[in-house]
XYZ file of C-alpha atoms in Angstrom:
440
model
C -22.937 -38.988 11.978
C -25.968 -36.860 10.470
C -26.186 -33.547 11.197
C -29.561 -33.532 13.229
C -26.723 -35.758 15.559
C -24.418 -33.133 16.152
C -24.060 -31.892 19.701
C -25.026 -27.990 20.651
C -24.581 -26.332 23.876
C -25.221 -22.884 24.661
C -22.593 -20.702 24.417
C -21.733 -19.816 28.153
C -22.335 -22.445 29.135
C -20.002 -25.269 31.167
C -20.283 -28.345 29.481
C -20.355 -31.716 31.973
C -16.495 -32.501 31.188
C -15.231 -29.301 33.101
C -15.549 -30.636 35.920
C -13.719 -34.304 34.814
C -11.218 -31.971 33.266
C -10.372 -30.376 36.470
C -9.742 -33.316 38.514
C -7.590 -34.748 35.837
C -4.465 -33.084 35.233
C -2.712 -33.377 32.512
C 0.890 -35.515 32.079
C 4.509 -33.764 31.849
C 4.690 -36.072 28.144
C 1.105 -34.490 27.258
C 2.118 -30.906 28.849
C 5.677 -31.092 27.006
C 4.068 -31.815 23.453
C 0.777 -29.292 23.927
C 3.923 -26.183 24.393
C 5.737 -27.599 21.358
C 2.910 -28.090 19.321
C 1.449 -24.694 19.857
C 4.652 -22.568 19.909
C 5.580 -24.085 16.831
C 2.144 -23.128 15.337
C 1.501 -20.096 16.801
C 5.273 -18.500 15.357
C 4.786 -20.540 11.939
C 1.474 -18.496 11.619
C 3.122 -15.234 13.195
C 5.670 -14.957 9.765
C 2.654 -15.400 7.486
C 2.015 -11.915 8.184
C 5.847 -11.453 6.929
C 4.545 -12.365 3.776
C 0.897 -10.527 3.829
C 1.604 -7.596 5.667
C 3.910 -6.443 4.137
C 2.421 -4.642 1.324
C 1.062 -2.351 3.108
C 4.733 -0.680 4.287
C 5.409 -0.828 0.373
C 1.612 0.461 -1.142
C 2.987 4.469 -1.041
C 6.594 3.384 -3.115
C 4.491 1.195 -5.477
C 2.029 4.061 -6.129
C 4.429 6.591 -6.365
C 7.085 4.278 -8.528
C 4.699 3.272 -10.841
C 1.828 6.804 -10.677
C -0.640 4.711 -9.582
C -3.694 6.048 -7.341
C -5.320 5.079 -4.099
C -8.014 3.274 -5.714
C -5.876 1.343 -8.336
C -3.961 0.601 -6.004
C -6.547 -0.897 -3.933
C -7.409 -3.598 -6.928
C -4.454 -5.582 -5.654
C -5.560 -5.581 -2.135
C -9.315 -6.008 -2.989
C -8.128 -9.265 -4.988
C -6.155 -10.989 -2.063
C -8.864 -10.045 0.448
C -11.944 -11.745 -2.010
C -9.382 -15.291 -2.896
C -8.162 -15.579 1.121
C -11.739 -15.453 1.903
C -12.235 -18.152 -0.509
C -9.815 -20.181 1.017
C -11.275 -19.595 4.664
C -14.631 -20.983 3.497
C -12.704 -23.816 2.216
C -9.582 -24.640 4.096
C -11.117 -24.579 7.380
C -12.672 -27.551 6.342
C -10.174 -29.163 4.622
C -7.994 -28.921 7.714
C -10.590 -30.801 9.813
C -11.027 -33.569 6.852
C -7.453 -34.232 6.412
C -4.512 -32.462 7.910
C -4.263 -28.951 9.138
C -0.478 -29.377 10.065
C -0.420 -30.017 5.994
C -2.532 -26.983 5.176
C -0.399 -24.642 6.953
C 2.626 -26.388 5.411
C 0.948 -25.981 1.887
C 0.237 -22.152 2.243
C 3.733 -21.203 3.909
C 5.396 -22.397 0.767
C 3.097 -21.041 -1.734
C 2.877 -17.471 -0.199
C 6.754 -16.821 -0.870
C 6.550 -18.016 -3.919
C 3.620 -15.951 -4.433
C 5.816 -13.091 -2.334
C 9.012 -13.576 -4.491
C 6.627 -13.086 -7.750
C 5.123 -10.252 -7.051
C 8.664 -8.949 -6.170
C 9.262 -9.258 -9.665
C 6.365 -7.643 -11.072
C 5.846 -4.052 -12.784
C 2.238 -3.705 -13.934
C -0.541 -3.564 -11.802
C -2.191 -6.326 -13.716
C 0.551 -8.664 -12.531
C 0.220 -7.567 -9.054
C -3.149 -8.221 -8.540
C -2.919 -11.847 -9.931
C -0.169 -12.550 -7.811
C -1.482 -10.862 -4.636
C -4.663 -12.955 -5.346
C -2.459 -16.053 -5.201
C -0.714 -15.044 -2.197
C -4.249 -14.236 -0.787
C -5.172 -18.025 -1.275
C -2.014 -19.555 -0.042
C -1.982 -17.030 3.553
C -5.678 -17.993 3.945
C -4.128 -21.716 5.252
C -2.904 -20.777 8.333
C -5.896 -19.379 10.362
C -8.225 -22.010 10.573
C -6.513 -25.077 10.164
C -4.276 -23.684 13.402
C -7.590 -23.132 15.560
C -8.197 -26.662 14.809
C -4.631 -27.803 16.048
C -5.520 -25.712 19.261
C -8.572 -27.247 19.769
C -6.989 -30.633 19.321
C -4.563 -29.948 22.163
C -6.406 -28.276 25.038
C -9.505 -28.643 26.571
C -12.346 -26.295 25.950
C -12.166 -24.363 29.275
C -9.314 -22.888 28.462
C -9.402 -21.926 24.808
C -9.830 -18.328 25.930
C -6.258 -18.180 27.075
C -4.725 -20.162 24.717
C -6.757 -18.563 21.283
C -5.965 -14.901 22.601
C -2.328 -16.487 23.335
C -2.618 -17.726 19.455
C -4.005 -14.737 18.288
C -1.330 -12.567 20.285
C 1.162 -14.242 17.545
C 0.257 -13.092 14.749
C -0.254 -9.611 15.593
C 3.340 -10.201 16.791
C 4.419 -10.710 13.272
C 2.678 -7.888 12.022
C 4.275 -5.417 14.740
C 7.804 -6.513 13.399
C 6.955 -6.854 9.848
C 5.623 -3.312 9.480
C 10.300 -2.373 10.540
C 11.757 -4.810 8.604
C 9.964 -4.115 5.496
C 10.927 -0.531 5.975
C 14.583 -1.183 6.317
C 14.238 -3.367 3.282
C 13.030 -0.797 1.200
C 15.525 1.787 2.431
C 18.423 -0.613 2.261
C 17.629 -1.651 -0.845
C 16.427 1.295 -2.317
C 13.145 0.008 -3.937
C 9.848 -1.800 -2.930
C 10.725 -4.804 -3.999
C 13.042 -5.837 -1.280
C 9.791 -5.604 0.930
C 8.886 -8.735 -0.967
C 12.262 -10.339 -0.870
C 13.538 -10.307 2.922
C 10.496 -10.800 5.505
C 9.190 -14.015 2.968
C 12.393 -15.647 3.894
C 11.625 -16.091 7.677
C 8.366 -17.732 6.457
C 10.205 -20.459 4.645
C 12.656 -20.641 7.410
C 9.764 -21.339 10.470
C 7.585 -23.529 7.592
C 10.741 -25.653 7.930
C 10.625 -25.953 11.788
C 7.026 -26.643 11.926
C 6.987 -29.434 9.591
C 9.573 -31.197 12.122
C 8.107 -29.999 15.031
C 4.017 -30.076 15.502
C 1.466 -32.654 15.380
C -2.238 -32.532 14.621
C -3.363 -34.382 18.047
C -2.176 -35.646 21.152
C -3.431 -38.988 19.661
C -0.774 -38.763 16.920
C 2.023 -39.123 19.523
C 0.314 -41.793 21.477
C -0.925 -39.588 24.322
C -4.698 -39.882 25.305
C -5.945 -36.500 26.335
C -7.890 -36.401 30.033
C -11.207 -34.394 29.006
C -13.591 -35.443 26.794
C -14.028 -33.082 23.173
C -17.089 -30.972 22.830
C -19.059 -31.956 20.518
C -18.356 -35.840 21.148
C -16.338 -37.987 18.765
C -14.039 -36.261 16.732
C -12.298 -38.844 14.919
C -14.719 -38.656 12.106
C -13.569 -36.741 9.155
C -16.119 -33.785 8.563
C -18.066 -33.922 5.437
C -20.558 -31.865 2.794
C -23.060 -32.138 5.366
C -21.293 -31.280 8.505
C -19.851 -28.460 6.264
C -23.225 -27.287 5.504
C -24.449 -27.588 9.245
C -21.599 -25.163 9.821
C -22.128 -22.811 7.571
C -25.667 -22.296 8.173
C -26.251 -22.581 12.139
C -28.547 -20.289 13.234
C -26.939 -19.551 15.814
C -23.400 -18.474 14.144
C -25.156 -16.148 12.148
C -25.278 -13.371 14.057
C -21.316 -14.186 14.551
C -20.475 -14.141 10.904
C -21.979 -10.915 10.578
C -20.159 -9.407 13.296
C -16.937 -10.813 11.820
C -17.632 -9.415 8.622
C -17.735 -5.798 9.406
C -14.562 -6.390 12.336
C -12.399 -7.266 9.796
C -12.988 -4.629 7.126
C -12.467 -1.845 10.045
C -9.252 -3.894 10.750
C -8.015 -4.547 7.284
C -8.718 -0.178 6.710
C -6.695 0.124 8.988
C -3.355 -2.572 8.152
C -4.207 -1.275 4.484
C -3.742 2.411 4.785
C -2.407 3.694 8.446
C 1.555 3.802 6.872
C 0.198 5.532 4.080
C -2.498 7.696 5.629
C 0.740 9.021 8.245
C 3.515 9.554 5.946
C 0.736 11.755 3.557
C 1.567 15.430 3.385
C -0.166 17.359 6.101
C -1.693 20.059 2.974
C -3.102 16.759 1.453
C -5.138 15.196 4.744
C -1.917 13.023 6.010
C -0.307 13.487 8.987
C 3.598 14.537 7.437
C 5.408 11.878 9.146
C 8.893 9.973 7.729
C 8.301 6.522 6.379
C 10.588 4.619 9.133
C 8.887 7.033 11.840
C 5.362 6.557 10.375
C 6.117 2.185 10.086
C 6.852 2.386 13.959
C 3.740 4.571 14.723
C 1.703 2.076 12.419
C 2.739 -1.353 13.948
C 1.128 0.677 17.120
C -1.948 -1.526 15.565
C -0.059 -4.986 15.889
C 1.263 -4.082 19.209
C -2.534 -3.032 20.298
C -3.636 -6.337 19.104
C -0.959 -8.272 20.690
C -2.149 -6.777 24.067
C -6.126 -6.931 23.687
C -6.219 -10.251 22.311
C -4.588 -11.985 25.175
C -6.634 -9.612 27.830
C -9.838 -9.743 25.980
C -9.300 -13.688 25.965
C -8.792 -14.093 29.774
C -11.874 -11.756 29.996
C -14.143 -13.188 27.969
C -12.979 -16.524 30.001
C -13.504 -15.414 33.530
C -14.803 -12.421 34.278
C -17.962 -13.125 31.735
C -17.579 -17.085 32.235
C -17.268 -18.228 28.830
C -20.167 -15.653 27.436
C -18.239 -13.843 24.411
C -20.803 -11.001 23.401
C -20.241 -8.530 26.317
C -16.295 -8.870 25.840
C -16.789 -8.174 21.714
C -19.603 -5.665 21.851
C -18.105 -3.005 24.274
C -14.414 -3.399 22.752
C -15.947 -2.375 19.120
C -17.507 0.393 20.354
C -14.373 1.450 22.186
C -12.504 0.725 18.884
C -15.111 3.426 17.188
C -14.228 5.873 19.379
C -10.797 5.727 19.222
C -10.849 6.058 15.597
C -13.097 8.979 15.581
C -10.073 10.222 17.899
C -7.473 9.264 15.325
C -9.748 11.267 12.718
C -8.804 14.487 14.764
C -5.141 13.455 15.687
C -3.497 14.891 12.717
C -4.573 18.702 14.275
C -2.995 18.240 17.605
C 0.898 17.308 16.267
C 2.142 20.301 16.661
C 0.672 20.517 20.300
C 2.552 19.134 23.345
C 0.555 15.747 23.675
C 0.121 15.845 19.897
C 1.975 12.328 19.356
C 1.105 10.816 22.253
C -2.565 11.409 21.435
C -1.997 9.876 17.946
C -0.163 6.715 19.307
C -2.953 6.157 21.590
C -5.145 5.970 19.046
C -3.417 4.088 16.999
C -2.800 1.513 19.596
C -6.398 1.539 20.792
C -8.573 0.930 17.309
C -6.079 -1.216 16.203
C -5.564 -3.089 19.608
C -9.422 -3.146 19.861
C -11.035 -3.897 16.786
C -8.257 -7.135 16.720
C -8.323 -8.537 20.286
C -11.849 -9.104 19.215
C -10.542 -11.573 16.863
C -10.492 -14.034 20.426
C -13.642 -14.104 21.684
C -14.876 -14.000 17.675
C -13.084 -17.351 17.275
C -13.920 -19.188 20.597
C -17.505 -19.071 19.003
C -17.096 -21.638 16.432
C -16.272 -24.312 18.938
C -18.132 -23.304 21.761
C -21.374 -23.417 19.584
C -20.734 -26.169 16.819
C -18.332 -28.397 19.306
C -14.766 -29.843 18.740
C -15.220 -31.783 15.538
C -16.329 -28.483 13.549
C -14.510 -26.055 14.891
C -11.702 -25.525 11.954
C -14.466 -25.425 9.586
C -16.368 -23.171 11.736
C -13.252 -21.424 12.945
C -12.625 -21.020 8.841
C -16.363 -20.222 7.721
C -15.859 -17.319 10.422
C -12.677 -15.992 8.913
C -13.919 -16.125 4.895
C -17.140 -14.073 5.578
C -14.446 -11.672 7.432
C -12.626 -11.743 4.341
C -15.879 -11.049 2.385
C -15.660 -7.798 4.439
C -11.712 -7.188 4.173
C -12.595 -6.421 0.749
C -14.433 -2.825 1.110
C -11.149 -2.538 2.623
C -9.509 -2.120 -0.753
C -10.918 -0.685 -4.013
C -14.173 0.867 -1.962
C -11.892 2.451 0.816
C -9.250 3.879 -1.328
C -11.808 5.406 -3.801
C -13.760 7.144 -0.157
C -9.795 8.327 0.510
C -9.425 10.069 -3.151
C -12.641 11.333 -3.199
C -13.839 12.313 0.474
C -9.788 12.377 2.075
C -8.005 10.932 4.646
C -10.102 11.998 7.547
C -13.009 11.316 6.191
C -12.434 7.714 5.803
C -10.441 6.860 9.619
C -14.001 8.643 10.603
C -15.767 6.143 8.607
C -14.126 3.233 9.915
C -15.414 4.406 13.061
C -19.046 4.779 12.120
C -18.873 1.158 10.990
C -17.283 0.205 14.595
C -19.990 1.364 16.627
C -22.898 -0.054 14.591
C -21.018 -3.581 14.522
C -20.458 -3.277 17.940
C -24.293 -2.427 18.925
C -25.080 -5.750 16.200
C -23.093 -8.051 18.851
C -25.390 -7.534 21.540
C -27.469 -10.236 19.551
C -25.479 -12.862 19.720
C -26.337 -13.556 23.153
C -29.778 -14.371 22.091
C-alpha cells in the first residue's frame, strides 16, 4: 500500500461502517475476549505508573539526602522525559509492525529493572542514566495499548473505551503517589519508593502475558465492522511511518499535545514537593503522607475527566474532539492560576477545600484531555496507523514533558513556587486557544 493509498476521513465525521456496525452486534465469545483483553491491558499499563511515578513522592528525600537542588534534581527527570519520548516516536510503530502485546511485555520488565537500579544508586550521575533507561522502557505501554484498543472495538466507540483506558492509568498514579509514601516511611529512606510499587508491575506483566491478545483475529473471532482506514493486516512501514508523522492534518494535534503534557508532567513532577515546602519558602507547609494524598488529587482528577471528557467528545460533540480539548485547557489554566493563590487561604475556613479543588481540577483537566488527544490519531490516519500515530502523538508530548524538568525547577529556584504553578497556567490557556485550529 503507498501512502497516496491511505484512507482519510474528516475528523467528525461518521464513516459508512457505523451504520453496518450498529446492526451487527457483537458475539458473547467476541464480547468475553474484548473485556479480557482490555482489562488486562488497561491494569498492566495502570502499574507502569508504579514504576514512573513514583519519583516524584521520593524527589524532596533524594534532594534533601543527597543536598541536591531543584534544578539538579530536575536532570534526572529531564532525561527520562527526552528517552520516553524517543521511544513514543518509535514504539508506536513498532507495536503496529510486530506485536504491541510484546512491546508492553518488553517495557514492564525493563522498567523494574531500571526501578530496582536506580534504587541502588547514590550520585546523581547514576540516577539520571538509569531514569533515562526507565524512561525508554515505560514509553512501551502507551501506544502499543491504543493499538490493542483499536484492534478490539469499533471506531464509534473509542471515546468510551480510550477515556475508559486512559482512566487506568491515572488510577495507578492516584495509588502510587500512598504507597510510595508508606514505603519511604516504613522503610526509612527513598529507596524503598523504588523497591515496593515496581513489584506489582512485574506481578500484572505476568498476568498480561497469559491473558491478552493483539486481535480478535488471533483467537479466531472475525470482528462485525469493518477497520477505518481499510485493511489492516499489512505491517506498517518507513513510509506509512512517515505519512504519520507528517499529516497535515495531525499537526496542529502534535502541537497541542506538546504543551498538554509539559503542564501535566509540572504538575506530577513537583505538586508533592511544591505542598510539603515550608510556607516562609513559597510551599504550602503540609506533612509528606498528608501532602501525597492532596497530590494524587491530580490522578484522581484525571481518572474522572478522562472518562467524562471521552463520552463528551463522543456524543454531545459527535465525534468532533477540538471543542471537548480546547475549553477543558483553558479551564485547566484557570484552576492553576487558583492553585497559585491557594497557599494564602489555608489558614481560612475553606482554605483546604479550595486547594483540593484545584488540585483536582488542573490535574483532572489538563489529563482527561489525554482522550480526545488520542482518538485523533485514528480518527484522522485510520485503523492501520493508529499505534504509530497514537505513539508519534505521545513522543512530541514527551518533547514537551521535558521543560518539565531542568527548565521548571530552575523557574522554581529562581522565580519560587508560585511563580511557576502560575506559569503552568499561562501555558494552559494559550494551548488551549491553539486547539481551536484543529477543527480546520
Amino acid at each position: 500500500m503507498t501512502v497516496e493509498a491511505l484512507p482519510i476521513h474528516r475528523v467528525g465525521s461518521e464513516p459508512p461502517q457505523v451504520r453496518r456496525e450498529a446492526a451487527t452486534p457483537p458475539s458473547a465469545a467476541l464480547r468475553l475476549w474484548q473485556t479480557r483483553a482490555f482489562f488486562s491491558m488497561a491494569v498492566l499499563y495502570l502499574f507502569y505508573y508504579f514504576g514512573k511515578k513514583n519519583i516524584g513522592v521520593a524527589a524532596g528525600a533524594i534532594e534533601q539526602s543527597l543536598g541536591l537542588s531543584h534544578r539538579q534534581f530536575g536532570w534526572a527527570l529531564t532525561a527520562f522525559t527526552l528517552t520516553y519520548a524517543l521511544g513514543q516516536f518509535l514504539n508506536g510503530f513498532l507495536g503496529d509492525r510486530y506485536s504491541p502485546k510484546r512491546i508492553m511485555l518488553i517495557g514492564a520488565v525493563g522498567g523494574v529493572a531500571a526501578n530496582v537500579l536506580f534504587g541502588l544508586s547514590h550520585t546523581l550521575v547514576l540516577f539520571v542514566v538509569f531514569w533515562a533507561v526507565n524512561g525508554y522502557f515505560s514509553s512501551m505501554g502507551w501506544a502499543p495499548g491504543c493499538r490493542i484498543l483499536c484492534n478490539w472495538f469499533p471506531e464509534r466507540r473509542w471515546g468510551w473505551w480510550m477515556g475508559l483506558y486512559n482512566f487506568f492509568p491515572y488510577f495507578g498514579g492516584a495509588l502510587v503517589a500512598p504507597v510510595a509514601a508508606y514505603s519511604i516511611e516504613r522503610w526509612g529512606g527513598w529507596q524503598g519508593a523504588f523497591f515496593l510499587p515496581p513489584l506489582f508491575l512485574a506481578g500484572m506483566a505476568a498476568l498480561f502475558a497469559v491473558s491478552c491478545k493483539d486481535a480478535p483475529q488471533q483467537v479466531g473471532i472475525a470482528p462485525p465492522w469493518n477497520p477505518p482506514g481499510g485493511q489492516t493486516h499489512a505491517p506498517a512501514d518507513a513510509q506509512a511511518y512517515w505519512h504519520a508523522f507528517s499529516h497535515r492534518r495531525m499537526m496542529v494535534p502534535y502541537i497541542v499535545a506538546f504543551g498538554a503534557n509539559a503542564i501535566r508532567w509540572g504538575l506530577l513532577h513537583w505538586i508533592i514537593l511544591i505542598l510539603q515546602t515550608p510556607a516562609a519558602q513559597g510551599g504550602f507547609g503540609l506533612a509528606l503522607t498528608k501532602a501525597g494524598w492532596i497530590g494524587s488529587l491530580v490522578d484522581w482528577g484525571g481518572m474522572f475527566f478522562a472518562v467524562s471528557l471521552g463520552v463528551l467528545s463522543d456524543r454531545l460533540f459527535r465525534a468532533r474532539r477540538w471543542q471537548t480539548i480546547a475549553l477543558s485547557m483553558v479551564a485547566a489554566g484557570g484552576a492553576l492560576f487558583l492553585l497559585s493563590r491557594s497557599a494564602a487561604l489555608l489558614d481560612s475556613p475553606i482554605g483546604m477545600l479550595v486547594l483540593c479543588a484545584s488540585v483536582f481540577a488542573s490535574g483532572g483537566l489538563i489529563q482527561g484531555i489525554h482522550t480526545p488527544l488520542f482518538c485523533l490519531p485514528g480518527d484522522i490516519l485510520g485503523q492501520r496507523l493508529s499505534g504509530t500515530g497514537a505513539g508519534i502523538m505521545d513522543g512530541w508530548m514527551y518533547v514537551g514533558a521535558a521543560l518539565a524538568g531542568y527548565p521548571l525547577g530552575w523557574w522554581l529556584d529562581t522565580h519560587g513556587l508560585a511563580s511557576g504553578i502560575a506559569l503552568l497556567g499561562t501555558v494552559s490557556i494559550v494551548f488551549g486557544l491553539i486547539a481551536v485550529a484543529i477543527r480546520r
